[in-house]
C-alpha cells in the first residue's frame, strides 16, 4: 500500500514538473521572440542617427559593448585572482591551496580567451572580407 502511494506521489510530481517545463519553454520562447522583435524594430531607428548603414551601426555598437565587457571582465579577473593568491599564501590547508591554484588557472585561461577573441575579431576578420581570403600587397616596389 505504501509503495502504491509513493508511486502515485512520484507520478504526480513528474506530471507537475513536466507542466512547469512546458510553461518555462513557452516563457523562454516568448521572451526570445520579444527581444528579437525589439531589436529588429529599434535597430533601424538607431542606425539612421549617425551611421550610413545598419551594419556599420551594429559593428560600432558591438565593438563598444565588447570593449566595456572586456574592461569589466579584466577588473573581475584581477579581483578574483588576488583572492586566489591571498588564499594560496595565507592558508595552512593543502586542499584550500590546491583549490585556489585550480581557480587561478581557470581565471587566467578565461581572461586570455576573452582577449584572444578580440584579437581574432579585430585582425583576422579583415583577412576574409566578403567570405574570401584577400591578400594585401607587401608594399611599394614589390612584385606580386
Short mmCIF file of C-alpha atoms in Angstrom, two decimals, residues 13-27:
data_model
loop_
_atom_site.label_atom_id
_atom_site.label_comp_id
_atom_site.label_asym_id
_atom_site.label_seq_id
_atom_site.Cartn_x
_atom_site.Cartn_y
_atom_site.Cartn_z
CA UNK A 13 5.41 15.04 -9.09
CA UNK A 14 6.65 14.05 -12.55
CA UNK A 15 3.50 15.46 -14.15
CA UNK A 16 3.88 18.72 -12.24
CA UNK A 17 7.50 19.05 -13.30
CA UNK A 18 6.57 18.32 -16.92
CA UNK A 19 3.87 21.02 -16.84
CA UNK A 20 6.31 23.55 -15.38
CA UNK A 21 8.88 22.64 -18.03
CA UNK A 22 6.33 23.26 -20.78
CA UNK A 23 5.43 26.61 -19.23
CA UNK A 24 9.12 27.54 -18.95
CA UNK A 25 9.69 26.68 -22.61
CA UNK A 26 6.77 28.88 -23.61
CA UNK A 27 8.07 31.76 -21.49
#
